[in-house]
Each structure stands twice: as C-alpha cells, then as structure tokens.
Amino acid sequence: MDRSSENQSLASRRIAVIGAGPGGLASAMLLAHEGAEVTVFEKEDRVGGRSSCFEFEGFRFDIGPTFFLYPEIIREIFARCGFSFDEMVRLTRLEHLYDLVFENGPRLAVTTDPERLEAEIAKISPQDAKHVRRFLDDNRGKFDRFIAPLQRPFNSALDLVRPDMIRALPVLAPLRSIDSDLARYFKDPRTRLAFSFQSKYLGMSPYRCPSLFTILSFMEHEFGIFHPRGGTEAVMAAMKQAAEALGVKFALSTPVEEIRTENGRATGVRTGQGEIRADAVVVNGDFAHTIQRLLPNTTRRKWRNERIAEKKFSCSTFMMYLGLRGEMPDQAHHTIFLSRDYERNFAEIEEGKVLSDKASLYVQNAGVTDPGQAPEGCTALYVLMPVGNLHENGFVWDESARQRARRIVLARLRDAGFGDIEERILVEKTVTPQEWQDDHAVHRGAVFNLAHSLGQMLHRRPHNRFDDVKGVYLAGGGTHPGSGLPVIFEGARISADLMIGDLGKTRAIAPDRRIASPPLVAECSRGSV
C-alpha cells in the first residue's frame, strides 16, 4: 500500500497516549508511523512502566516481566515502522529454559530439545514422558488455529461466530481447565504442573485457568525463552528510540489528571500544566485504576465503578530484589520452585486471607546470562512469591506482614537449593501488594490485571475501542487479548489499527494554540531507588 495515501487521514491528527508501558510505546510507534502527531504522557521519569528497571549501588533489577516470549510480534511492529528490532535489541535465546524444582523432588533442567525434555519428564514418570511429543504436536495445532482470533478485536458476541473462531472451537475445550486438559496426556500431577505452572503468567491457578492456555507451555518449548541484554527495559528503551525517530514526543514526570470529553467523545487530556487537545486518546495504564481515576463514573455506561468492583482480578506478588555478595554460577537463569501442595497454595492465594508458609517461588538469576546485572563478584537475585490481591476483609499488608513474608521467602529459597543467603545480602528492596497499588497504580495490587477466566475473555474483556467514550482506545493487559508482553504488543497493534481506521472517518479537532506543548524529556533517566 502507498503510505502517502495511508497518511492523509492521520497527518493532521493529534493523539495523546497515557502511559509509556509496552502497550503505550507500541501504540505510539504505530500511530506515528501513520503520520499522527503523538505525545506520550508518563507519570514516572522513565519509560517502560512495570517493564522498566531500577538500579541500586551497581545492581540492576527488572521491576516486572523477566520471561521474554515470542518476539515475533514486536519484531513485526518494528519492521512495520521501518526498524530492525534485532539491530536495536540484543536477544539471547535460552536453550536451558529454566530449572523446575519440586519441593519433594525431582529437579528438572528444562530445555528446548524434545529428547532431553522427555528424559527430564521421565524423572517424574517414564510413562508420562512417552506423551510429551503428542502434547506438543496437539498444541501446535491449537496455537495455529487460535493465533488468528488473537490478532483481531472482539467487539461483540457476533465475533465468536466468525470463520476463524469456528475453526478454532474444536480445539478450545472451553469447559476444561489447563490441569484437566493435561490429564488427557499425563497421569502424574507433577508432570501436569510442569506444563501448567505457566498460568501464573496470567496470575491464575492451572486448576481454574481455561484450557486454551496450555499454549503458553507449548510456546516456551516451541519458540524458546529469550533474555534481552540489559533486561526487559532494553526493549522499552529501543521502542522509545524508534518512537522518537518517528516524531513521538515524550512528556515524562507528567501524570494525566483527566481525560477531557465533550458530548461523549474524548477531546484531549488535562495535566498539571493545562489541557492538551487531541483527536483520540490511548489509555495504557492499569485498566481498573486508570479508567476510574480519569473518566468520571457518570461518563461510563458499561464500565461503571460498580461493574468493575464485581470483576475477578489476578493474584498479586510479594517481591524481593536482592543484591548478594558472591556469584551463583550453578543456579539457572530462571528457577521455578513448586510447593509440595501447589493446589492448596494457590487456593490460599485466591482466597487472599492468609500468607502461606509453604509458598511457591520464581527466581531470576540473570547474571549467568548477562553479567552486567551486578557488580563483579556479586549476584542480582529477583524473587517473586505469588500472593493474594487486595480486597475487603483480605490479608492486611502492614510492616509485620512484610517482615513475615520476607522470612518465608528466605526460608523457601533455602528449600529451593539457594542456601542461606541472608548474611550475603548487600542491598534489598521489597514490594508488597499494597505498594503495587499505592506506588505503581495497580488496582488491588493485581499485577496480572483482570483474571483470564472464561467470562472475562474475548468480547467480555474491556474492548480495544473503549465502549463508553468515543475516541478512547485501550492498550495493555486489561483489554483483549490480555496480559503478558507478546499479548500486550498484539493488543496495542489491534487498538492502533482500529484508531487508524476510525480517524479516517471523522474530522480532526483543531488544536488549542493557547496551551503550550508539554515539555519533552529526551532521555529516560536511570536513577536509583
């Protein structure tokens, strides 16, 4: 297609993007490439949101996502905008995906090689190992059938009967959970857990998460897990660099206070510096938090506060970012430690009233792949413990709860084979669900957003083109297709394409020249915490 003709409808358009997380950055790139005048407003002094990092006394930690899966989508976005992702970001493909440590044994070294994977699963059950390739083959078919519906919007129930969905329905088994679906292949509960713990990427239990998401495990084994040199923030920095080359302006340390509307349509945003007119607004903040804060309840017919309060949300996490004296060359880049009673542990998480002493953990030891994460002779350890989100009559995260969670994590690290590390701690930072909510603007501290239950997927998720206010589009884990970096990138692409089509049908809003443009910040600062 001739881009000059494409750009005629967007050349005079002003777009405000709220939030410089991965969805906001991807949207900004795509819209600017089509000729729009895009400004990204970000409350922090750096881009990336929870996909950024912090540095402390020479140690560097990702804040949130550490598994970088299926880079094809972000590669396609860069290519569409005229850039080579692989020239801007150094990706390392991990042949050793992770160590999977069961509390009562065994310890599996999971790789991308099917033969070695079978050998590792045989440590649990030789019989189950015989069915590994059948599982992978079946999920290859499931992935191939369902990828098309995940690449388009779902605006109503009518989208469920489009040809691509009808083609996908035979492999979806919507009434089965991941665990029950895996029971068709594997008898030992530990084997099923080896191919289902990935539901934690969505903040859900494999005993409740819909069976569609067995494709998460398949994607790891089929396409691999990657590490961007410099951590996930390196991807965000490359996106900012590409966006600026396309003319995107960044207003960092500039929180948006309100989305301005007239007659049911967004007309711009208001910050502490005044009102900035815009033809459309992309919302990349946490959906439940941002929509309720920036749009009055009276302007929202479908997604009123009362309806949001009734929705199910993912679990939260208790985080420990630890800078340690000494290296850990024998520990894998990623380690998943699974409680002996994983089902009970997750039931307690979903109930959200107690803090389990027998929790599961995820640990990143990125220095074995990327030594620049810590000073020489030291280790930067990222530790995540899934916990319940914040809700009425739920667990209260006061200082005594933080200290108790800290003791549990250190004890569980010993159980997972990391030894007694407390005396080796040089720097330490913890984040509780309360701080996810208060400091990072995450509703109820639910870091994986709205739960991906059957009633909150596809057309039942907040739509990419927000229903309640014209000219507002969503990008992030709270909209279709859902959470996880590759899925968020895809959602941003869906939303951007909807906006590109929509803006060609409406008149541009005349900019208000009395209001100065927001200040630009050329580089994202790399401050300490």
XYZ file of N, CA and C in Angstrom, residues 85-267:
549
model
N 14.267 -4.731 14.761
C 14.300 -4.970 16.203
C 15.623 -5.600 16.621
N 16.103 -6.568 15.851
C 17.304 -7.311 16.254
C 18.574 -6.493 16.115
N 18.521 -5.377 15.400
C 19.662 -4.474 15.368
C 19.661 -3.530 16.566
N 18.499 -3.365 17.180
C 18.369 -2.418 18.285
C 18.367 -3.084 19.653
N 18.035 -4.388 19.690
C 17.988 -5.131 20.954
C 18.763 -6.429 20.779
N 19.655 -6.728 21.697
C 20.431 -7.967 21.657
C 19.672 -9.040 22.445
N 19.131 -10.006 21.740
C 18.378 -11.082 22.368
C 19.231 -12.337 22.475
N 19.198 -12.963 23.634
C 19.839 -14.261 23.828
C 18.743 -15.303 24.005
N 18.771 -16.336 23.180
C 17.800 -17.424 23.299
C 18.324 -18.438 24.312
N 17.540 -18.708 25.336
C 17.959 -19.619 26.391
C 17.650 -21.055 25.991
N 18.672 -21.837 25.705
C 18.441 -23.253 25.408
C 18.007 -23.998 26.672
N 18.599 -23.598 27.799
C 18.157 -24.100 29.105
C 17.075 -23.150 29.579
N 15.819 -23.554 29.431
C 14.713 -22.643 29.702
C 14.662 -22.248 31.174
N 14.655 -23.256 32.054
C 14.584 -22.996 33.481
C 14.814 -24.300 34.233
N 15.168 -24.162 35.500
C 15.145 -25.292 36.424
C 13.761 -25.331 37.072
N 13.175 -26.513 37.070
C 11.862 -26.715 37.679
C 12.083 -27.599 38.903
N 11.923 -27.011 40.076
C 12.272 -27.685 41.322
C 10.994 -28.013 42.093
N 10.702 -29.307 42.220
C 9.566 -29.745 43.033
C 10.042 -29.910 44.472
N 9.230 -29.468 45.402
C 9.660 -29.478 46.801
C 10.048 -30.869 47.271
N 9.339 -31.891 46.849
C 9.680 -33.264 47.221
C 10.469 -33.975 46.135
N 11.023 -33.208 45.182
C 11.752 -33.784 44.082
C 10.821 -34.234 42.976
N 11.382 -34.384 41.795
C 12.778 -34.171 41.425
C 13.039 -32.715 41.010
N 14.269 -32.485 40.547
C 14.676 -31.202 39.977
C 14.888 -31.425 38.486
N 14.167 -30.676 37.659
C 14.242 -30.847 36.219
C 14.987 -29.679 35.581
N 15.881 -29.985 34.658
C 16.546 -28.972 33.839
C 15.818 -28.947 32.501
N 14.890 -28.008 32.338
C 14.000 -27.994 31.181
C 14.667 -27.268 30.020
N 14.695 -27.912 28.859
C 15.347 -27.350 27.683
C 14.371 -27.340 26.506
N 14.839 -26.783 25.382
C 14.022 -26.752 24.167
C 14.173 -28.017 23.341
N 15.083 -28.925 23.716
C 15.314 -30.158 22.968
C 14.280 -31.207 23.387
N 13.434 -31.678 22.455
C 12.374 -32.630 22.838
C 12.895 -33.904 23.485
N 14.025 -34.430 23.006
C 14.563 -35.660 23.593
C 15.000 -35.423 25.034
N 15.687 -34.317 25.262
C 16.126 -34.012 26.625
C 14.931 -33.696 27.523
N 13.907 -33.064 26.941
C 12.703 -32.802 27.713
C 12.043 -34.105 28.139
N 11.964 -35.061 27.232
C 11.405 -36.369 27.574
C 12.206 -37.030 28.680
N 13.529 -36.916 28.601
C 14.377 -37.523 29.627
C 14.153 -36.882 30.989
N 13.945 -35.562 31.003
C 13.690 -34.882 32.273
C 12.328 -35.270 32.844
N 11.310 -35.324 31.987
C 9.972 -35.711 32.463
C 9.973 -37.151 32.964
N 10.838 -37.996 32.394
C 10.945 -39.385 32.849
C 11.409 -39.477 34.302
N 12.058 -38.427 34.813
C 12.429 -38.399 36.223
C 11.180 -38.409 37.107
N 10.091 -37.871 36.574
C 8.811 -37.900 37.280
C 8.069 -39.190 36.957
N 7.920 -39.473 35.654
C 7.137 -40.627 35.215
C 7.577 -41.054 33.820
N 8.223 -42.197 33.677
C 8.583 -42.688 32.341
C 7.367 -42.829 31.423
N 6.218 -43.163 32.002
C 5.016 -43.294 31.185
C 4.570 -41.944 30.646
N 4.598 -40.933 31.501
C 4.222 -39.590 31.048
C 5.176 -39.076 29.980
N 6.444 -39.423 30.091
C 7.430 -38.942 29.125
C 7.080 -39.375 27.706
N 6.401 -40.503 27.569
C 6.037 -41.012 26.245
C 4.998 -40.143 25.547
N 4.337 -39.277 26.301
C 3.252 -38.477 25.731
C 3.626 -37.010 25.534
N 4.904 -36.678 25.801
C 5.332 -35.286 25.674
C 5.164 -34.784 24.246
N 5.594 -35.589 23.271
C 5.528 -35.102 21.877
C 4.093 -35.010 21.385
N 3.233 -35.874 21.858
C 1.828 -35.775 21.467
C 1.230 -34.476 22.011
N 1.580 -34.138 23.245
C 1.128 -32.865 23.812
C 1.615 -31.695 22.969
N 2.894 -31.710 22.609
C 3.452 -30.606 21.815
C 2.807 -30.542 20.435
N 2.612 -31.678 19.813
C 2.000 -31.700 18.476
C 0.567 -31.179 18.523
N -0.200 -31.612 19.516
C -1.586 -31.164 19.621
C -1.659 -29.657 19.873
N -0.758 -29.161 20.694
C -0.794 -27.737 20.995
C -0.233 -26.888 19.864
N 0.581 -27.482 19.034
C 0.993 -26.780 17.815
C -0.233 -26.514 16.951
N -1.098 -27.502 16.843
C -2.340 -27.312 16.099
C -3.254 -26.306 16.760
N -3.344 -26.351 18.098
C -4.175 -25.387 18.822
C -3.658 -23.968 18.606
N -2.358 -23.799 18.705
C -1.754 -22.477 18.512
C -2.038 -21.960 17.101
N -1.838 -22.817 16.104
C -2.049 -22.406 14.716
C -3.495 -21.986 14.463
N -4.434 -22.668 15.120
C -5.847 -22.341 14.912
C -6.274 -21.095 15.667
N -5.660 -20.857 16.820
C -6.160 -19.758 17.641
C -5.381 -18.466 17.458
N -4.280 -18.487 16.738
C -3.492 -17.265 16.604
C -4.267 -16.178 15.870
N -5.087 -16.566 14.856
C -5.838 -15.553 14.099
C -6.845 -14.801 14.964
N -7.674 -15.477 15.784
C -8.593 -14.721 16.637
C -7.894 -13.796 17.626
N -6.677 -14.145 18.044
C -5.951 -13.289 18.976
C -5.374 -12.054 18.299
N -5.452 -11.998 16.974
C -4.875 -10.868 16.239
C -5.936 -9.890 15.748
N -7.146 -10.015 16.230
C -8.207 -9.095 15.821
C -9.065 -8.723 17.023
N -9.827 -7.634 16.894
C -10.676 -7.227 18.029
C -11.884 -8.127 18.192
N -12.401 -8.144 19.407
C -13.675 -8.803 19.713
C -14.601 -7.729 20.278
N -15.516 -7.260 19.430
C -16.383 -6.156 19.803
C -17.746 -6.600 20.322
N -18.139 -7.837 20.014
C -19.437 -8.335 20.472
C -19.443 -9.850 20.370
N -20.546 -10.443 20.830
C -20.682 -11.896 20.753
C -20.690 -12.383 19.303
N -21.030 -11.518 18.373
C -21.046 -11.911 16.960
C -19.653 -12.302 16.470
N -18.621 -11.755 17.116
C -17.256 -12.102 16.721
C -16.912 -13.548 17.044
N -17.722 -14.188 17.904
C -17.486 -15.591 18.246
C -17.874 -16.536 17.112
N -18.647 -16.053 16.153
C -19.103 -16.931 15.073
C -18.446 -16.570 13.743
N -17.376 -15.815 13.792
C -16.608 -15.562 12.578
C -15.830 -16.816 12.204
N -15.460 -16.973 10.934
C -14.836 -18.229 10.464
C -13.599 -18.656 11.249
N -12.745 -17.701 11.649
C -11.530 -18.111 12.356
C -11.854 -18.701 13.723
N -12.903 -18.166 14.398
C -13.285 -18.733 15.685
C -13.947 -20.097 15.516
N -14.780 -20.243 14.512
C -15.421 -21.542 14.262
C -14.350 -22.597 13.992
N -13.304 -22.209 13.285
C -12.203 -23.133 13.015
C -11.447 -23.492 14.301
N -11.381 -22.546 15.239
C -10.630 -22.773 16.478
C -11.425 -23.531 17.527
N -12.754 -23.452 17.468
C -13.584 -24.012 18.542
C -13.320 -25.482 18.846
N -13.087 -26.346 17.849
C -12.880 -27.764 18.179
C -11.689 -28.039 19.095
N -10.716 -27.133 19.143
C -9.523 -27.381 19.962
C -9.532 -26.579 21.258
N -10.578 -25.808 21.514
C -10.566 -24.930 22.685
C -10.999 -25.614 23.967
N -11.959 -26.513 23.923
C -12.468 -27.182 25.133
C -12.711 -26.165 26.236
N -13.642 -25.222 26.049
C -13.791 -24.097 26.975
C -14.183 -24.474 28.392
N -14.760 -25.652 28.590
C -15.200 -26.041 29.935
C -14.120 -26.783 30.719
N -12.977 -27.034 30.084
C -11.879 -27.711 30.784
C -10.870 -26.699 31.292
N -10.276 -26.986 32.433
C -9.155 -26.193 32.929
C -7.870 -26.703 32.292
N -6.796 -25.963 32.486
C -5.496 -26.427 31.996
C -5.171 -27.790 32.584
N -5.333 -27.925 33.902
C -4.974 -29.184 34.553
C -5.809 -30.348 34.029
N -7.108 -30.160 33.882
C -7.951 -31.256 33.402
C -7.646 -31.582 31.941
N -7.280 -30.599 31.162
C -6.896 -30.860 29.769
C -5.601 -31.672 29.719
N -4.656 -31.321 30.572
C -3.376 -32.040 30.596
C -3.535 -33.474 31.093
N -4.585 -33.737 31.851
C -4.818 -35.103 32.346
C -5.059 -36.079 31.201
N -5.368 -35.564 30.021
C -5.537 -36.436 28.858
C -4.187 -36.978 28.365
N -3.096 -36.349 28.825
C -1.759 -36.761 28.407
C -0.943 -37.348 29.560
N -1.074 -36.741 30.735
C -0.158 -37.042 31.828
C -0.931 -37.452 33.087
N -0.493 -38.538 33.705
C -1.166 -39.055 34.893
C -0.631 -38.445 36.179
N 0.662 -38.210 36.233
C 1.264 -37.709 37.470
C 0.972 -36.213 37.604
N 0.420 -35.765 38.746
C 0.113 -34.341 38.929
C 1.339 -33.445 38.761
N 2.526 -33.970 39.082
C 3.731 -33.153 38.942
C 4.051 -32.914 37.468
N 3.816 -33.902 36.628
C 4.028 -33.684 35.199
C 3.070 -32.631 34.681
N 1.824 -32.723 35.100
C 0.863 -31.718 34.665
C 1.281 -30.334 35.123
N 1.833 -30.261 36.316
C 2.287 -28.969 36.824
C 3.465 -28.435 36.013
N 4.309 -29.334 35.524
C 5.450 -28.924 34.709
C 5.011 -28.244 33.421
N 3.795 -28.553 32.952
C 3.280 -27.960 31.725
C 2.106 -27.006 31.994
N 1.909 -26.641 33.255
C 0.775 -25.755 33.562
C 1.110 -24.621 34.513
N 2.281 -24.654 35.168
C 2.595 -23.563 36.091
C 2.622 -22.227 35.350
N 2.739 -22.277 34.004
C 2.785 -21.045 33.214
C 1.527 -20.206 33.366
N 0.449 -20.787 33.901
C -0.753 -19.984 34.149
C -0.471 -18.849 35.124
N 0.636 -18.955 35.864
C 0.999 -17.856 36.767
C 1.340 -16.594 35.980
N 1.724 -16.730 34.677
C 1.958 -15.539 33.864
C 0.690 -14.699 33.750
N -0.461 -15.350 33.939
C -1.752 -14.671 33.898
C -2.282 -14.421 35.303
N -1.502 -14.836 36.309
C -1.937 -14.663 37.690
C -3.053 -15.590 38.089
N -3.117 -16.779 37.448
C -4.220 -17.695 37.708
C -3.718 -19.087 38.063
N -4.595 -19.850 38.693
C -4.312 -21.236 39.035
C -4.547 -22.125 37.821
N -3.708 -23.139 37.584
C -3.959 -24.069 36.477
C -5.214 -24.906 36.673
N -5.735 -24.901 37.898
C -6.947 -25.664 38.192
C -8.206 -24.864 37.852
N -8.020 -23.579 37.495
C -9.135 -22.720 37.111
C -8.941 -22.066 35.749
N -7.705 -21.920 35.344
C -7.400 -21.219 34.097
C -7.925 -22.027 32.900
N -8.585 -21.390 31.929
C -9.140 -22.124 30.784
C -8.081 -22.899 30.003
N -8.494 -24.021 29.444
C -7.550 -24.943 28.797
C -6.863 -24.354 27.582
N -7.407 -23.280 27.007
C -6.724 -22.621 25.888
C -5.268 -22.366 26.216
N -4.989 -22.023 27.477
C -3.671 -21.529 27.831
C -2.624 -22.622 28.024
N -2.932 -23.868 27.654
C -1.846 -24.842 27.521
C -0.870 -24.400 26.444
N -1.292 -23.483 25.569
C -0.383 -22.994 24.524
C 0.776 -22.191 25.107
N 0.653 -21.703 26.360
C 1.765 -20.966 26.962
C 2.982 -21.864 27.132
N 2.758 -23.062 27.672
C 3.862 -24.005 27.815
C 4.398 -24.409 26.449
N 3.496 -24.701 25.515
C 3.922 -25.055 24.160
C 4.820 -23.970 23.567
N 4.453 -22.707 23.727
C 5.228 -21.615 23.140
C 6.646 -21.572 23.695
N 6.797 -21.860 24.987
C 8.146 -21.914 25.556
C 8.988 -22.966 24.866
N 8.425 -24.159 24.695
C 9.188 -25.263 24.123
C 9.360 -25.129 22.617
N 8.394 -24.533 21.956
C 8.451 -24.406 20.500
C 9.319 -23.229 20.060
N 9.158 -22.082 20.712
C 9.819 -20.861 20.253
C 10.941 -20.404 21.168
N 11.007 -20.952 22.377
C 12.085 -20.601 23.286
C 11.748 -19.438 24.208
N 12.608 -19.224 25.178
C 12.560 -18.080 26.082
C 13.804 -17.247 25.812
N 13.639 -15.931 25.796
C 14.731 -15.035 25.436
C 15.067 -14.106 26.599
N 16.300 -13.637 26.580
C 16.711 -12.597 27.522
C 17.268 -11.427 26.723
N 16.663 -10.233 26.848
C 17.234 -9.051 26.211
C 18.438 -8.567 27.019
N 19.575 -8.379 26.342
C 20.756 -7.891 27.066
C 20.444 -6.534 27.689
N 20.620 -6.451 29.016
C 20.232 -5.246 29.734
C 18.869 -5.355 30.374
N 18.199 -6.508 30.182
C 16.897 -6.728 30.794
C 15.753 -6.219 29.934
N 14.536 -6.417 30.431
C 13.351 -6.044 29.664
C 13.330 -4.564 29.336
N 13.914 -3.733 30.202
C 13.914 -2.299 29.926
C 14.657 -1.972 28.639
N 15.595 -2.833 28.222
C 16.306 -2.573 26.968
C 15.343 -2.571 25.789
N 14.309 -3.394 25.862
C 13.283 -3.403 24.818
C 12.496 -2.104 24.859
N 12.148 -1.659 26.073
C 11.403 -0.409 26.204
C 12.229 0.773 25.695
N 13.527 0.778 25.983
C 14.392 1.863 25.521
C 14.478 1.892 24.004
N 14.537 0.710 23.385
C 14.576 0.648 21.921
C 13.269 1.154 21.322
N 12.150 0.841 21.964
C 10.858 1.325 21.486
C 10.781 2.842 21.588
N 11.280 3.402 22.671
C 11.294 4.861 22.813
C 12.177 5.490 21.738
N 13.334 4.883 21.491
C 14.233 5.409 20.472
C 13.562 5.411 19.096
N 12.898 4.295 18.768
C 12.198 4.212 17.488
C 11.055 5.219 17.432
N 10.304 5.346 18.522
C 9.174 6.278 18.549
C 9.650 7.714 18.344
N 10.729 8.089 19.013
C 11.243 9.452 18.851
C 11.714 9.703 17.425
N 12.305 8.681 16.800
C 12.722 8.828 15.406
C 11.530 9.056 14.487
N 10.365 8.577 14.905
C 9.133 8.756 14.137
C 8.419 10.062 14.490
N 8.987 10.815 15.432
C 8.415 12.107 15.795
C 7.592 12.124 17.056
N 7.523 11.015 17.781
C 6.747 10.976 19.027
C 7.417 11.856 20.075
N 6.604 12.619 20.802
C 7.089 13.444 21.899
C 6.778 12.745 23.221
N 7.703 12.817 24.151
C 7.522 12.191 25.459
C 7.473 13.268 26.533
N 6.413 13.247 27.312
C 6.268 14.123 28.469
C 6.377 13.253 29.710
N 7.606 13.085 30.178
C 7.842 12.261 31.365
C 7.597 13.090 32.622
N 7.420 12.400 33.733
C 7.095 13.064 35.007
C 5.880 13.976 34.842
N 4.936 13.545 33.998
C 3.752 14.352 33.683
C 2.504 13.482 33.789
N 1.985 13.292 34.987
C 0.774 12.466 35.113
C -0.445 13.153 34.503
N -1.285 12.371 33.864
C -2.551 12.875 33.350
C -3.574 12.858 34.483
N -4.276 13.960 34.643
C -5.247 14.087 35.730
C -6.669 13.789 35.279
N -6.932 13.927 33.974
C -8.290 13.729 33.484
C -8.270 13.548 31.977
N -9.158 12.695 31.476
C -9.437 12.648 30.049
C -10.604 13.594 29.809
N -10.400 14.600 28.977
C -11.433 15.594 28.713
C -12.409 15.054 27.673
N -13.686 15.300 27.884
C -14.715 14.815 26.954
C -15.729 15.922 26.659
N -16.334 15.819 25.489
C -17.452 16.673 25.103
C -18.438 15.813 24.329
N -19.693 15.806 24.793
C -20.737 15.060 24.103
C -20.372 13.592 23.880
N -19.772 12.980 24.902
C -19.453 11.566 24.826
C -18.237 11.214 24.020
N -17.412 12.201 23.667
C -16.204 11.943 22.883
C -15.000 12.569 23.575
N -13.870 11.854 23.564
C -12.638 12.391 24.135
C -12.132 13.545 23.277
N -11.748 14.630 23.932
C -11.211 15.795 23.219
C -9.789 16.129 23.634
